[in-house]
Amino acid sequence: VGKPVFSSDRYYDEPPVGVAMGLAWTELGGQTLYIECTSVPELKSEAGTLRCTGQMGDVMKESSTIAYTYAKRFLRDADPQNEFLQRTSIHMHIPEGATPKDGPSAGITMTCAILSLAMNKPLRNNVSMTGELTLTGKVLPIGGVKEKTIAAKRSMITEIVFPKANQKDWDELPSYIKDGVTPHFVDTFQDVYKVAFP
Amino acid sequence: VGKPVFSSDRYYDEPPVGVAMGLAWTELGGQTLYIECTSVPELKSEAGTLRCTGQMGDVMKESSTIAYTYAKRFLRDADPQNEFLQRTSIHMHIPEGATPKDGPSAGITMTCAILSLAMNKPLRNNVSMTGELTLTGKVLPIGGVKEKTIAAKRSMITEIVFPKANQKDWDELPSYIKDGVTPHFVDTFQDVYKVAFP
Amino acid sequence: VGKPVFSSDRYYDEPPVGVAMGLAWTELGGQTLYIECTSVPELKSEAGTLRCTGQMGDVMKESSTIAYTYAKRFLRDADPQNEFLQRTSIHMHIPEGATPKDGPSAGITMTCAILSLAMNKPLRNNVSMTGELTLTGKVLPIGGVKEKTIAAKRSMITEIVFPKANQKDWDELPSYIKDGVTPHFVDTFQDVYKVAFP
């Protein structure tokens, strides 16, 4: 209390493989946050597993599980040859490590980070996103559209992925907040994928 | 506090395979909720397992276990060739991810969602259900018949599956609540199955 | 508080295989309860395991473990050819799912339910039972003889198995409570078995 819960610094000029930028909503306003995924070198891996760090709360941990299951299914359909997620264990981290984080709205961001790693393909630059993911790929609305938009602009983000059900919140924002940002309203993760990857 | 605990929006015009619509009873009235089941792609799976997300409480987690055991036995009898549930791991989620949920009354809904996935067959559209399931397939009564009926109608549901022991509660509802909904009173899961699947 | 903790309704006219009726003692009086056991279909099962649902407390969970061990030993002696309990995983549930239950007095009932399933033989109808089981098969006394007798009669039970050490409690009951019920006082599980199975 008294200092920003999330850092607003950009760590990366261009997102590396396995990293996606999300938007969080705190009592002190919006914040950008990075979801980082890497593979864990192992001698033999019979089955891929996911471990998480970054002081995630219970709801956010469940979000990571949903993202992981969904990413496996998405990749199986999009590229059946790619067995990365079945063979490799993944570590997901959300800096800063000392900051407790929670909530379901990083769902689509986590899924993009996992897929970026599995496909060895970085996300488009200057895109940030927020949205809860269901197990079937529906994107559910989130809170804090205004605060998240301000935070995104502070981090030089020019495109934001929002759930379709949040379009009414966006429409109500004054122009000076919306200026310079292109919103993308998505209904399913398929829509997210088209915006997030080049 | 002050806003509905469950969203009353319908996510799906038609239920996808693995998804069933249930009815919940909260301090704020009734709500529809979706049970979503998907398979988890794995390289080798010696034995099917079930994982759950959606902030389920202890009683609801036990309900999912009962539904899983019952579905395995139901499928073994109905279609002995179908080894899906023995071979495949399942992920069950109940959006919205941040909403704590509990109670045993989603038992029959969970079982339908699992069977829909295992049989690769969607449930009938516009059907919602509520009922506790025992391990032998008996359907036990639930609370909130009135509130659940109102919530179902708000989500354009036209048929509701209720436990037989709740018929007296239905009979006491005023006509303006019952209008437009066909109730089905069930004693065992066999009865549920006949209504829920086409 | 204010409504019966256990339902006094009978779910079954005749007990299915794997189901036994016990008697519980609550602050609000006695209640009948069902112990339900089913096998869990599995592709390969190297070793039988027992899982439990029904909001059992720690003592009751230990009772289920004692019942499981005892049933395995009992069956090995009674029918050495029968390897069901070594080969098959069992799920034990005690409806209603939302009601917390505890105490050791369901020991003999759990054992009968497991044996019924393993021998594929239903218990005698209209028999209910209560008694703590030790690992060697001794049946220890329980509380609530009066309340349990009343509950059993309410559920149309005509024969009750009580621990031998509770005979003095029975003898002190007024005739109008005892009328219509035949008690069986047992010292070991061998005695229970003779009454419970046809």
Short mmCIF file of N, CA and C in Angstrom, two decimals, chain B residues 45-47 58-59 61-63 65-66 68-69 72-73 76 83 85-87 103-104 132-138 140-141 165 187, chain C residues 9-12 16-17 19 36-44 51-56 61 91-93 95-99 117:
data_model
loop_
_atom_site.label_atom_id
_atom_site.label_comp_id
_atom_site.label_asym_id
_atom_site.label_seq_id
_atom_site.Cartn_x
_atom_site.Cartn_y
_atom_site.Cartn_z
N SER B 45 -1.33 -42.22 -21.82
CA SER B 45 -2.15 -42.08 -20.63
C SER B 45 -2.54 -43.48 -20.18
N GLU B 46 -1.96 -43.89 -19.08
CA GLU B 46 -2.24 -45.23 -18.60
C GLU B 46 -3.60 -45.29 -17.94
N ALA B 47 -3.98 -44.19 -17.32
CA ALA B 47 -5.24 -44.20 -16.58
C ALA B 47 -5.84 -42.81 -16.61
N ASP B 58 -15.33 -27.94 -1.16
CA ASP B 58 -15.09 -29.35 -0.87
C ASP B 58 -16.24 -30.25 -1.31
N VAL B 59 -17.46 -29.81 -1.05
CA VAL B 59 -18.61 -30.66 -1.40
C VAL B 59 -18.73 -30.78 -2.92
N LYS B 61 -16.28 -30.49 -5.10
CA LYS B 61 -15.19 -31.35 -5.58
C LYS B 61 -15.57 -32.82 -5.42
N GLU B 62 -16.17 -33.16 -4.28
CA GLU B 62 -16.62 -34.54 -4.10
C GLU B 62 -17.69 -34.90 -5.12
N SER B 63 -18.58 -33.96 -5.40
CA SER B 63 -19.59 -34.18 -6.44
C SER B 63 -18.94 -34.54 -7.77
N THR B 65 -16.13 -36.00 -8.23
CA THR B 65 -15.58 -37.35 -8.13
C THR B 65 -16.68 -38.39 -8.29
N ILE B 66 -17.82 -38.13 -7.65
CA ILE B 66 -18.95 -39.03 -7.78
C ILE B 66 -19.42 -39.07 -9.24
N TYR B 68 -17.71 -38.50 -11.85
CA TYR B 68 -16.69 -39.17 -12.68
C TYR B 68 -16.79 -40.69 -12.54
N THR B 69 -16.89 -41.18 -11.31
CA THR B 69 -17.04 -42.62 -11.10
C THR B 69 -18.34 -43.12 -11.74
N LYS B 72 -18.15 -43.26 -15.56
CA LYS B 72 -17.37 -44.41 -16.02
C LYS B 72 -18.20 -45.68 -16.02
N ARG B 73 -18.98 -45.88 -14.95
CA ARG B 73 -19.79 -47.08 -14.84
C ARG B 73 -20.96 -47.04 -15.83
N ARG B 76 -19.56 -47.78 -19.26
CA ARG B 76 -19.16 -49.19 -19.39
C ARG B 76 -20.38 -50.05 -19.69
N GLU B 83 -13.75 -46.77 -24.42
CA GLU B 83 -12.79 -46.72 -23.30
C GLU B 83 -12.26 -45.31 -23.06
N LEU B 85 -13.08 -42.82 -21.14
CA LEU B 85 -12.87 -42.35 -19.77
C LEU B 85 -11.76 -43.10 -19.05
N GLN B 86 -11.48 -44.32 -19.48
CA GLN B 86 -10.36 -45.04 -18.88
C GLN B 86 -9.02 -44.58 -19.44
N ARG B 87 -9.05 -44.06 -20.68
CA ARG B 87 -7.79 -43.75 -21.37
C ARG B 87 -7.41 -42.29 -21.34
N GLY B 103 -21.57 -26.99 -3.03
CA GLY B 103 -22.83 -27.70 -2.93
C GLY B 103 -22.87 -28.90 -3.85
N PRO B 104 -23.81 -29.83 -3.56
CA PRO B 104 -23.86 -31.10 -4.29
C PRO B 104 -24.81 -31.09 -5.48
N GLU B 132 -28.67 -33.60 -6.92
CA GLU B 132 -27.54 -34.30 -6.33
C GLU B 132 -27.54 -35.75 -6.80
N LEU B 133 -26.38 -36.29 -7.12
CA LEU B 133 -26.29 -37.68 -7.58
C LEU B 133 -25.63 -38.53 -6.50
N THR B 134 -26.21 -39.71 -6.24
CA THR B 134 -25.49 -40.66 -5.38
C THR B 134 -24.70 -41.60 -6.27
N LEU B 135 -23.87 -42.39 -5.63
CA LEU B 135 -22.95 -43.25 -6.37
C LEU B 135 -23.69 -44.34 -7.14
N THR B 136 -24.89 -44.66 -6.72
CA THR B 136 -25.66 -45.69 -7.41
C THR B 136 -26.59 -45.10 -8.46
N GLY B 137 -26.59 -43.77 -8.60
CA GLY B 137 -27.40 -43.16 -9.65
C GLY B 137 -28.73 -42.59 -9.19
N LYS B 138 -28.99 -42.60 -7.87
CA LYS B 138 -30.21 -41.95 -7.38
C LYS B 138 -30.03 -40.43 -7.45
N LEU B 140 -31.04 -36.98 -5.71
CA LEU B 140 -31.57 -36.47 -4.45
C LEU B 140 -32.01 -35.01 -4.60
N PRO B 141 -32.96 -34.59 -3.76
CA PRO B 141 -33.54 -33.25 -3.91
C PRO B 141 -32.55 -32.13 -3.64
N ALA B 165 -38.19 -35.68 -5.87
CA ALA B 165 -38.58 -35.23 -4.54
C ALA B 165 -38.85 -33.74 -4.48
N ASP B 187 -35.93 -39.64 -11.01
CA ASP B 187 -35.63 -40.43 -9.83
C ASP B 187 -34.20 -40.97 -9.89
N ASP C 9 -35.51 -40.45 4.47
CA ASP C 9 -36.15 -41.15 3.36
C ASP C 9 -35.34 -42.39 2.99
N ARG C 10 -36.05 -43.40 2.60
CA ARG C 10 -35.36 -44.56 2.06
C ARG C 10 -35.17 -44.34 0.58
N TYR C 11 -33.93 -44.53 0.10
CA TYR C 11 -33.70 -44.36 -1.33
C TYR C 11 -34.04 -45.64 -2.09
N TYR C 12 -33.94 -46.77 -1.41
CA TYR C 12 -34.05 -48.06 -2.09
C TYR C 12 -35.11 -48.92 -1.41
N PRO C 16 -29.42 -52.38 -3.26
CA PRO C 16 -28.64 -52.90 -4.38
C PRO C 16 -27.33 -53.51 -3.86
N VAL C 17 -26.66 -54.25 -4.70
CA VAL C 17 -25.33 -54.76 -4.36
C VAL C 17 -24.42 -53.58 -4.02
N VAL C 19 -24.54 -51.75 -1.25
CA VAL C 19 -25.18 -50.74 -0.39
C VAL C 19 -25.62 -51.36 0.94
N GLU C 36 -22.75 -46.46 0.27
CA GLU C 36 -22.79 -46.94 -1.11
C GLU C 36 -21.37 -47.26 -1.60
N CYS C 37 -21.16 -48.46 -2.09
CA CYS C 37 -19.86 -48.79 -2.68
C CYS C 37 -20.03 -49.24 -4.13
N THR C 38 -19.18 -48.72 -5.01
CA THR C 38 -19.17 -49.21 -6.38
C THR C 38 -17.73 -49.43 -6.80
N SER C 39 -17.54 -50.26 -7.81
CA SER C 39 -16.21 -50.41 -8.39
C SER C 39 -15.97 -49.26 -9.35
N VAL C 40 -14.70 -48.96 -9.59
CA VAL C 40 -14.33 -47.89 -10.53
C VAL C 40 -13.71 -48.55 -11.75
N PRO C 41 -14.39 -48.44 -12.91
CA PRO C 41 -13.81 -49.08 -14.10
C PRO C 41 -12.43 -48.52 -14.44
N GLU C 42 -11.47 -49.39 -14.60
CA GLU C 42 -10.11 -49.00 -14.95
C GLU C 42 -9.57 -49.97 -15.98
N LEU C 43 -8.65 -49.50 -16.81
CA LEU C 43 -8.10 -50.40 -17.82
C LEU C 43 -7.24 -51.47 -17.20
N LYS C 44 -6.25 -51.02 -16.44
CA LYS C 44 -5.42 -51.95 -15.70
C LYS C 44 -5.46 -51.50 -14.26
N ARG C 51 -11.45 -44.99 -2.40
CA ARG C 51 -11.62 -43.54 -2.26
C ARG C 51 -12.98 -43.28 -1.65
N CYS C 52 -13.08 -42.21 -0.90
CA CYS C 52 -14.30 -41.92 -0.16
C CYS C 52 -14.81 -40.53 -0.47
N THR C 53 -16.13 -40.37 -0.55
CA THR C 53 -16.76 -39.06 -0.61
C THR C 53 -17.93 -39.05 0.37
N GLY C 54 -18.46 -37.86 0.62
CA GLY C 54 -19.61 -37.72 1.50
C GLY C 54 -19.29 -36.93 2.76
N GLN C 55 -18.24 -36.08 2.65
CA GLN C 55 -17.88 -35.20 3.77
C GLN C 55 -17.66 -35.99 5.06
N MET C 56 -16.85 -37.06 4.93
CA MET C 56 -16.52 -37.85 6.12
C MET C 56 -15.44 -37.14 6.93
N LYS C 61 -13.21 -41.52 8.16
CA LYS C 61 -12.29 -41.94 7.10
C LYS C 61 -11.43 -43.11 7.57
N HIS C 91 -15.03 -47.05 -4.83
CA HIS C 91 -15.45 -45.72 -4.40
C HIS C 91 -16.57 -45.90 -3.38
N MET C 92 -16.39 -45.33 -2.20
CA MET C 92 -17.41 -45.39 -1.15
C MET C 92 -17.99 -43.99 -0.93
N HIS C 93 -19.30 -43.90 -0.95
CA HIS C 93 -19.95 -42.59 -0.77
C HIS C 93 -21.05 -42.73 0.27
N PRO C 95 -24.34 -40.55 1.01
CA PRO C 95 -25.22 -39.38 0.82
C PRO C 95 -25.75 -38.94 2.19
N GLU C 96 -26.19 -37.68 2.36
CA GLU C 96 -26.20 -36.68 1.34
C GLU C 96 -24.85 -35.97 1.30
N GLY C 97 -24.47 -35.56 0.11
CA GLY C 97 -23.11 -35.09 -0.10
C GLY C 97 -22.71 -33.85 0.67
N ALA C 98 -23.68 -33.03 1.06
CA ALA C 98 -23.33 -31.78 1.73
C ALA C 98 -23.32 -31.91 3.25
N THR C 99 -23.70 -33.08 3.77
CA THR C 99 -23.81 -33.24 5.21
C THR C 99 -22.51 -33.80 5.80
N LEU C 117 -20.43 -55.71 -2.34
CA LEU C 117 -19.92 -55.41 -3.69
C LEU C 117 -18.97 -56.51 -4.16
#
